Short mmCIF file of C-alpha atoms and ligand atoms in Angstrom, two decimals:
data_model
loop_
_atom_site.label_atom_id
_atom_site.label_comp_id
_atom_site.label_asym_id
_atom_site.label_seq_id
_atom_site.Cartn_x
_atom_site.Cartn_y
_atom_site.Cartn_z
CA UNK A 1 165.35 103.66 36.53
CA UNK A 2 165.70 100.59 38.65
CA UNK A 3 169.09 98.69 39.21
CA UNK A 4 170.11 95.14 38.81
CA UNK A 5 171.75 92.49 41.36
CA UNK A 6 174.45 90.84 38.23
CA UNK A 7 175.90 88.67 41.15
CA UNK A 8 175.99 88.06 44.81
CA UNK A 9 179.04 86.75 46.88
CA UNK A 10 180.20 85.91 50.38
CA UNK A 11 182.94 84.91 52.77
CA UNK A 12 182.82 83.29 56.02
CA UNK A 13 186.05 82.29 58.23
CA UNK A 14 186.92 78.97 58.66
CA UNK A 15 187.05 79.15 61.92
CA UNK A 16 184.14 78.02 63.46
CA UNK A 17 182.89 78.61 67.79
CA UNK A 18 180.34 76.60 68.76
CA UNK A 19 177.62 77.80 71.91
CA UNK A 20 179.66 74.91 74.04
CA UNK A 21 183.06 76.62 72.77
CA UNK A 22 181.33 80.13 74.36
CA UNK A 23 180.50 78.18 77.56
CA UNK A 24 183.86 77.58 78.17
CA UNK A 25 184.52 81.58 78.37
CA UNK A 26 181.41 82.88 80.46
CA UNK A 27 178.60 81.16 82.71
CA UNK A 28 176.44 80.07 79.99
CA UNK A 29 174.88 76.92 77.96
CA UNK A 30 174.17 75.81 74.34
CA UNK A 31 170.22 75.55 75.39
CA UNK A 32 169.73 78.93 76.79
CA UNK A 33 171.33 81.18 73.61
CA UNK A 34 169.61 78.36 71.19
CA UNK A 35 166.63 79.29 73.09
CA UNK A 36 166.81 83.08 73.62
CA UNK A 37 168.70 83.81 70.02
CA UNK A 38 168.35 80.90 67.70
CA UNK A 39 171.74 81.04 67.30
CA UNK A 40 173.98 78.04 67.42
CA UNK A 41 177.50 78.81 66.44
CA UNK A 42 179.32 81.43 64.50
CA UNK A 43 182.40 82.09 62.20
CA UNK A 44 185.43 83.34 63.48
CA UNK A 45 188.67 85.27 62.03
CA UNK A 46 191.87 84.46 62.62
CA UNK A 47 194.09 85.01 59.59
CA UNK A 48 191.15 87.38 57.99
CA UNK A 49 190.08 90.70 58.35
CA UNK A 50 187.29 92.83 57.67
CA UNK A 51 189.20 94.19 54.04
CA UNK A 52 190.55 90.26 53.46
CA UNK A 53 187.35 89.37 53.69
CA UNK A 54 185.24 91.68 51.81
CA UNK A 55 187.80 91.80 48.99
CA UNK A 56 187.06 87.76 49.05
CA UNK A 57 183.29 88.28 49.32
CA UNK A 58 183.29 90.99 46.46
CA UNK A 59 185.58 88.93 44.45
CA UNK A 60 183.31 86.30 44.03
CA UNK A 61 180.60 88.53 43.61
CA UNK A 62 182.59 89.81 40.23
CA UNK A 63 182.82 86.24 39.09
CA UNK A 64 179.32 85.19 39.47
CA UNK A 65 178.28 88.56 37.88
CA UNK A 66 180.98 88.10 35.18
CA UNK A 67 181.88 92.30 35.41
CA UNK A 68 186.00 92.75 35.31
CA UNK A 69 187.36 94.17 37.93
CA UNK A 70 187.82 97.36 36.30
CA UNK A 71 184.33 97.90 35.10
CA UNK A 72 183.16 98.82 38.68
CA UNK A 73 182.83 102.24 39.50
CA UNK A 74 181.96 102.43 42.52
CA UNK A 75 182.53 100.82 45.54
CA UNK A 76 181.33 100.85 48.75
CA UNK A 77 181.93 98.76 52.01
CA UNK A 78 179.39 99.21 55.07
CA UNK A 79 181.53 98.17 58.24
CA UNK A 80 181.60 99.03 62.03
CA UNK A 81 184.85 96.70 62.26
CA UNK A 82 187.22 97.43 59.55
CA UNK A 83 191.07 97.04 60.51
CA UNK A 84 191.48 99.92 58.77
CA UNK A 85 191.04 103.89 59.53
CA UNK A 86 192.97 105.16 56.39
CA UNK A 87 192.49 104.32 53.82
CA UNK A 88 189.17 103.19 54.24
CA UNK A 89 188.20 99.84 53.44
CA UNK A 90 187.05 100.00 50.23
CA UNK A 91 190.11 101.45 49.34
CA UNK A 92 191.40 98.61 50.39
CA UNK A 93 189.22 96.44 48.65
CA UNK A 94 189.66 98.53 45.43
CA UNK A 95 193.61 97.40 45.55
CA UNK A 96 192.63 93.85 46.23
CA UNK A 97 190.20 93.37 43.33
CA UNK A 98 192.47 95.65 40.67
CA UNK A 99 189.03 97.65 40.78
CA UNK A 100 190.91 100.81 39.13
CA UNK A 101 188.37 103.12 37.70
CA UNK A 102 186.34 102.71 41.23
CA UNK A 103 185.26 105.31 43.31
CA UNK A 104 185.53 104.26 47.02
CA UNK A 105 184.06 105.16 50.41
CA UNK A 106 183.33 103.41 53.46
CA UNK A 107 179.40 103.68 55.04
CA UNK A 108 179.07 103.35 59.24
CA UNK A 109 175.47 102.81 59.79
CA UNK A 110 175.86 99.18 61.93
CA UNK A 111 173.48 96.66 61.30
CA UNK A 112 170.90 98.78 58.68
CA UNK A 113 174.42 99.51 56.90
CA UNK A 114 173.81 96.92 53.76
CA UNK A 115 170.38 98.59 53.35
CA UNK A 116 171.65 102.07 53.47
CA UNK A 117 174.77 101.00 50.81
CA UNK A 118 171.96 99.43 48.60
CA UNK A 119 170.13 102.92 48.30
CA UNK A 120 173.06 104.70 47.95
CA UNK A 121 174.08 102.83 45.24
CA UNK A 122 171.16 102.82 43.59
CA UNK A 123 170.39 106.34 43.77
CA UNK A 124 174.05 106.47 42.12
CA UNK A 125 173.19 104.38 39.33
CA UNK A 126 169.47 105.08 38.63
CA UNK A 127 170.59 109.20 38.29
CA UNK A 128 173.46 108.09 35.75
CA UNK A 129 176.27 108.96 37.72
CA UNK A 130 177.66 105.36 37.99
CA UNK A 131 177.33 102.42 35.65
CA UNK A 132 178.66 99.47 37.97
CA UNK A 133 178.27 99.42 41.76
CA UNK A 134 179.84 96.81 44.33
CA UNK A 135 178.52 96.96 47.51
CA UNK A 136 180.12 95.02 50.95
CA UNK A 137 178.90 94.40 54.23
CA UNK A 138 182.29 92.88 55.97
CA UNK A 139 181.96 92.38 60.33
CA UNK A 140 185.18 91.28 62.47
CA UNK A 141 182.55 91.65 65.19
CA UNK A 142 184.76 89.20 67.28
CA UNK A 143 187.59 91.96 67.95
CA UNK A 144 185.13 94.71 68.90
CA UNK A 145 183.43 91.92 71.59
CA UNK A 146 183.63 91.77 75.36
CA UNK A 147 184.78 87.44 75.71
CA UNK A 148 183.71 88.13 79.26
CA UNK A 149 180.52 89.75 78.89
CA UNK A 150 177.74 86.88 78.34
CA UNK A 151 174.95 89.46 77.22
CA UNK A 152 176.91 90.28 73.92
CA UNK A 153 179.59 87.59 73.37
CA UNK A 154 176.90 85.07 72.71
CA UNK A 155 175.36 86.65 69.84
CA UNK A 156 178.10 88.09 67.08
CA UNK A 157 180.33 86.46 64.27
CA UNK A 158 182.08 87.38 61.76
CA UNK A 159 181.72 87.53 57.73
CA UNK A 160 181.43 89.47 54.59
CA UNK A 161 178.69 89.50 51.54
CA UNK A 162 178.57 91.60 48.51
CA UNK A 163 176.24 91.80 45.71
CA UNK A 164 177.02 93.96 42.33
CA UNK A 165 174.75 96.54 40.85
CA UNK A 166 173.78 97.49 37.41
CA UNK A 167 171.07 100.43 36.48
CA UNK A 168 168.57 98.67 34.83
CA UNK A 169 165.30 100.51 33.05
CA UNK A 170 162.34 98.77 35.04
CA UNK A 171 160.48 101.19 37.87
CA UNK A 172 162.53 102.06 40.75
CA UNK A 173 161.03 101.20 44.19
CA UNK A 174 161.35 103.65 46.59
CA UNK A 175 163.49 102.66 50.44
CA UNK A 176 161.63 103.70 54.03
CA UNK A 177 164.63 104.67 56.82
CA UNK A 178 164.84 105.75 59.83
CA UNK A 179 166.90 106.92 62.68
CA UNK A 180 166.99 107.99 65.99
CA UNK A 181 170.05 109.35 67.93
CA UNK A 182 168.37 110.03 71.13
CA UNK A 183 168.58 106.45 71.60
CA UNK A 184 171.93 105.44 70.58
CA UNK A 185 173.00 105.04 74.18
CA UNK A 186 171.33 101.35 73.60
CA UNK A 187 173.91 99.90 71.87
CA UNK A 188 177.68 101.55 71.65
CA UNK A 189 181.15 101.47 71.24
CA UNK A 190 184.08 103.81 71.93
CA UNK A 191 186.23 104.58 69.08
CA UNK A 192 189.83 103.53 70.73
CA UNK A 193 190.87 107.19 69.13
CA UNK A 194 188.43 108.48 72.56
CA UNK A 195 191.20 110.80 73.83
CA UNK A 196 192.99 114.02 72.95
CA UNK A 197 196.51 114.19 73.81
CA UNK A 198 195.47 117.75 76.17
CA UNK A 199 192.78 115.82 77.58
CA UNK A 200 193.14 112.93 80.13
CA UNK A 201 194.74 109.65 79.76
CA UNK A 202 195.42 107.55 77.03
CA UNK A 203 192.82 105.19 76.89
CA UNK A 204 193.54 101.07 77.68
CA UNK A 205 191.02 98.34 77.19
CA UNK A 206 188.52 99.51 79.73
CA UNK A 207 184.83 100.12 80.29
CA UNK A 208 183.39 101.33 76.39
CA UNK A 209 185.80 99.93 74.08
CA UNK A 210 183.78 96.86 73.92
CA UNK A 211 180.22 96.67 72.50
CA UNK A 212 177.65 97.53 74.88
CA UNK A 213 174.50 97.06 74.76
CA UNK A 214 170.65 97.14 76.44
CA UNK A 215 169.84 94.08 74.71
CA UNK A 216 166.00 94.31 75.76
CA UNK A 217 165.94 98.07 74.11
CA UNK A 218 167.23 96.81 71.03
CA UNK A 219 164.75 93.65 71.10
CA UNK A 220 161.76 95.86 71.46
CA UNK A 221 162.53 98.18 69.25
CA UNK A 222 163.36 95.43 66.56
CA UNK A 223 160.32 94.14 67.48
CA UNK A 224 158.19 97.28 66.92
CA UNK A 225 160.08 99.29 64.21
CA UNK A 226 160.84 96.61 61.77
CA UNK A 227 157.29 95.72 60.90
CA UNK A 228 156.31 99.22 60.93
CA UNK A 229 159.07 99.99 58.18
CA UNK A 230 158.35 97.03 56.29
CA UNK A 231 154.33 98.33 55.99
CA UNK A 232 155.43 101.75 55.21
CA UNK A 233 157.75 100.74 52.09
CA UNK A 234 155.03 98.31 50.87
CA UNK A 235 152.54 101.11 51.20
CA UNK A 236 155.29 103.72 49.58
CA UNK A 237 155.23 101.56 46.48
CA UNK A 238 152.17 100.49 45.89
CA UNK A 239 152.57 96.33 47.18
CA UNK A 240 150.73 94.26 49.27
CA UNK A 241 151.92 91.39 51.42
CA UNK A 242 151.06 89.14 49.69
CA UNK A 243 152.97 90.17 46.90
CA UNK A 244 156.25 89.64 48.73
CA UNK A 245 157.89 86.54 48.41
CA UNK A 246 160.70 86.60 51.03
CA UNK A 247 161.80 89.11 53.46
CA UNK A 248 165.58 89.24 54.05
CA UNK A 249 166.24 90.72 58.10
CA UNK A 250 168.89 91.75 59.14
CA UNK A 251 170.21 88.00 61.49
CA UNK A 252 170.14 89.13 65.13
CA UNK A 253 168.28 86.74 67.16
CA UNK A 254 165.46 84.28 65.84
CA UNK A 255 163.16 86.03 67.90
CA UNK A 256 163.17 89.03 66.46
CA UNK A 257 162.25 87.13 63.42
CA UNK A 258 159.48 85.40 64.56
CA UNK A 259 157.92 88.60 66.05
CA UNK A 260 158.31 90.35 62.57
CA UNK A 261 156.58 87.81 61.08
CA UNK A 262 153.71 87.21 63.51
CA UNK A 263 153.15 90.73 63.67
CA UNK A 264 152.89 91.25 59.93
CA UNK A 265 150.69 88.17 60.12
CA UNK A 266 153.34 86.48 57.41
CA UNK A 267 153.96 82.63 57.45
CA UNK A 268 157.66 82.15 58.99
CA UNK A 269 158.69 80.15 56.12
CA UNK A 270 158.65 83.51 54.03
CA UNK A 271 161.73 85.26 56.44
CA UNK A 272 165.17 83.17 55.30
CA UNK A 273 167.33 82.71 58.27
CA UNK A 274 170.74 81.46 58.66
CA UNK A 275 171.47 83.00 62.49
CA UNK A 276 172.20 79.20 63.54
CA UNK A 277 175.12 79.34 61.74
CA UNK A 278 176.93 83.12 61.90
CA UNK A 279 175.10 84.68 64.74
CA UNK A 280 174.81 88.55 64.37
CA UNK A 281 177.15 89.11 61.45
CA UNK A 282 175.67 93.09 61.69
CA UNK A 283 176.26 94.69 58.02
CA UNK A 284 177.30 91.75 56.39
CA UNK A 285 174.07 89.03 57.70
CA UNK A 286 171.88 90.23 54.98
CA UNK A 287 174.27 89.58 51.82
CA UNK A 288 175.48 86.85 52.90
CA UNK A 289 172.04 85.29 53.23
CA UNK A 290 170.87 86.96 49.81
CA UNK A 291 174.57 85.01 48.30
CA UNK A 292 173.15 81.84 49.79
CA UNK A 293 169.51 82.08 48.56
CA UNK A 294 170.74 82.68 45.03
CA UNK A 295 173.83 79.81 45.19
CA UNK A 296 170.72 77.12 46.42
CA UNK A 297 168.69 78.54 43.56
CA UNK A 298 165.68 79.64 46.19
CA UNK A 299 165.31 83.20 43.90
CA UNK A 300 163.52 83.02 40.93
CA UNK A 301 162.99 86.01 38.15
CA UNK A 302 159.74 88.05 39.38
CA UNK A 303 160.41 87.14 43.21
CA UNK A 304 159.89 90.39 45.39
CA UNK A 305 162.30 90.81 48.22
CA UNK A 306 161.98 93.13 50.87
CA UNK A 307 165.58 93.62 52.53
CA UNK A 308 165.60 94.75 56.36
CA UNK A 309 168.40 96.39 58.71
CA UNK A 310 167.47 97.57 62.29
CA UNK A 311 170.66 98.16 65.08
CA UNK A 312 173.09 100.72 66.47
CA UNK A 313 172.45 104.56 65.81
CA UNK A 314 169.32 103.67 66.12
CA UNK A 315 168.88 103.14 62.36
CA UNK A 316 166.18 101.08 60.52
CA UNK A 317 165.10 100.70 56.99
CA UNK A 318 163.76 98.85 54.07
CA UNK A 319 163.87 98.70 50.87
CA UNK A 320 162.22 96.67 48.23
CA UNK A 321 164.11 94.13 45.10
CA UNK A 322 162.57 91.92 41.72
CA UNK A 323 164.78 89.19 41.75
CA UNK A 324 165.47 89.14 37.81
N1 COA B 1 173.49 82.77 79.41
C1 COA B 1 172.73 82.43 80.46
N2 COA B 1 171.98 83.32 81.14
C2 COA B 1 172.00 84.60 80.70
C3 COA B 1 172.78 85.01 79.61
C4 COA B 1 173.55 84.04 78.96
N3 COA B 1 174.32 84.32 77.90
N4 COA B 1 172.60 86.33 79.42
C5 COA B 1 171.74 86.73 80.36
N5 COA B 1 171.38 85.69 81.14
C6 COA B 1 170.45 85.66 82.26
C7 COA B 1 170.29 87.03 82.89
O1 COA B 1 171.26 87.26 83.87
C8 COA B 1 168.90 86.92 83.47
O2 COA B 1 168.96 86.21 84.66
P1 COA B 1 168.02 86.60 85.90
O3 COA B 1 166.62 86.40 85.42
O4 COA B 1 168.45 85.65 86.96
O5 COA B 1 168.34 88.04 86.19
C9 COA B 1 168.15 86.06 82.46
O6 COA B 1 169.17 85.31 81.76
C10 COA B 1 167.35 86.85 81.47
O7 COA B 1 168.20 87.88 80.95
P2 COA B 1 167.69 88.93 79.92
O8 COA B 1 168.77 89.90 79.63
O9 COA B 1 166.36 89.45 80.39
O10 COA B 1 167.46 87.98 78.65
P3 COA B 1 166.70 88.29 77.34
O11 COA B 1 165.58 87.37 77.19
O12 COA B 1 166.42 89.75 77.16
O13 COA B 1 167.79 87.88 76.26
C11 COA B 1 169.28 88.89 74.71
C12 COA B 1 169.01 88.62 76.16
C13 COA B 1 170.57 89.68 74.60
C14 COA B 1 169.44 87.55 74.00
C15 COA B 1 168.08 89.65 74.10
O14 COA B 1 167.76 90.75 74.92
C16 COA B 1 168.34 90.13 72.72
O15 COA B 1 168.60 89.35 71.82
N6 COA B 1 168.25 91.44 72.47
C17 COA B 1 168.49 92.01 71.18
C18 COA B 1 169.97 92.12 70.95
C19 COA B 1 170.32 92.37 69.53
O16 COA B 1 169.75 91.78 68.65
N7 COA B 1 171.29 93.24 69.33
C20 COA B 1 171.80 93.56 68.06
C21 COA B 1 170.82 94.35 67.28
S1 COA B 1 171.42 94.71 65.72
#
């Protein structure tokens, strides 16, 4: 058993911050983070939140799939961000949407989070225990971001996409993850609840409640595990490159990209980017490029997609689609 994308949907704030908007706030320019991310502005909430927004994203999702609300049954939202502990977002999302016979958890695995929800969900519905599935990657990255650091605040945004899932009886490709704990010192972020009330202080907005990061860790290990994960699911099932029609990465920094591609030896054209536009949207970049790809009409029936994730944990992974 295989599953089914019935509909893809997204949500991006209004709101929008240019690099020359960012170069108001720290010592930096529009030329040197188009240069060393590819990035060139990025979406920002202000009325919206992480649930507003993946309720939005998942909504239209429903509507392109044309599933009621209260066919899904399950639903899960991968977030780092959410402006909600309890109950979690897709909770949240499940009161939104009317989504009453859903069951609903949240997933933290950072940027690899839309892969990981993918696989769960479709382990759920290829072993029968769920018919419908709507997954969400939803990022208020802007409230979790340092506005004085320059080495993170140039690269995040903010978003949602969702994509619902059917079982469906063609063969089931297999996912490739990864993850490695040791390292997670390369990219963090305190949970404000860092404090017990026999410990020391209460915490205020000091070193660690921001996102922190070693951004030339992360970029070499991007650099090296992503094409190794992408080899090792092709191999799992059988493809060869040239088989593949796009791969979707996770949107971090055009580099990264452009490595992946010139290591696997792939023609750039084949790796879909919209970084220029929402930056490092973490769990959400990869649906809401997948939403945009099918609304321009860029995914035909028999297309093979591999879908990429690589960030904070460390995590990585990869897992393999037929457009239908
Ligand atoms: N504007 C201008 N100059 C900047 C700058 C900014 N925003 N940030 C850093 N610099 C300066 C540094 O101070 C340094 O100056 P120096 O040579 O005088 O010391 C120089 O630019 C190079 O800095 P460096 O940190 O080596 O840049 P880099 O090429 O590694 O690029 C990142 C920095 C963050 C863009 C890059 O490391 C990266 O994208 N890493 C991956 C991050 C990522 O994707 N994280 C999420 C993963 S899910």
């Amino acid at each position: 058993m295989a599953v089914k994308i019935c509909g893809t949907g997204s949500y991006t704030p209004s709101y929008v911050m240019d690099n020359n908007g960012i170069a108001k706030l720290v010592d930096t320019s529009d030329a040197w983070i188009r240069e060393r991310t590819g990035v060139e502005r990025r979406h920002i909430v202000s009325k919206e939140t992480t649930v507003s927004m993946a309720s939005e994203a998942g909504h239209r999702a429903l509507l392109r799939a044309q599933i009621t609300a209260a066919e899904v049954d399950l639903i899960i939202v991968s977030t780092i961000s959410s402006n909600v502990i309890l109950p979690c977002a897709a909770c949240e999302v499940q009161k939104a949407l009317g989504a009453v016979n859903a069951t609903c958890f949240d997933l933290s695995a950072a940027c690899t989070g839309f892969v990981l929800a993918y696989n769960t969900a479709a382990a759920y519905l290829a072993s029968g225990v769920y018919k419908t599935a709507l997954i969400i990657g939803s990022e208020s990255l802007s409230n979790l971001t340092d506005w004085k650091d320059r080495s993170t605040c140039i690269l995040f945004g903010d978003g949602a996409g969702a994509a619902v899932l059917q079982a469906d009886s063609r063969k089931m490709y297999l996912p490739k993850t990864h993850s490695d704990g040791g390292k997670g010192g390369a990219l963090s972020l305190k949970s404000r609840h860092d404090w017990n009330l026999l410990g020391t202080e209460h915490p205020s907005d000091g070193d660690g409640y921001f996102m922190q990061m070693d951004g030339k860790t992360i970029f070499q290990f991007a650099v090296r595990k992503v094409p190794e994960v992408i080899r090792e699911v092709l191999e799992e099932n059988g493809l060869r490159q040239e088989e593949i029609t796009w791969y979707l990465l996770h949107q971090a920094n055009k580099r990264i990209i452009d490595a992946v591609a010139r290591h696997l030896g792939e023609p750039i054209e084949k790796f879909p980017m919209n970084i220029q536009e929402y930056g490092n949207t973490s769990s959400a970049s990869i649906p809401i490029l997948l939403d945009e790809m099918a609304q321009k009409g860029m995914l035909n029936a028999g297309d093979k997609l591999v879908i990429a994730g690589f960030g904070a944990g460390l995590t990585w992974g990869a897992s393999v689609y037929e457009w239908i």
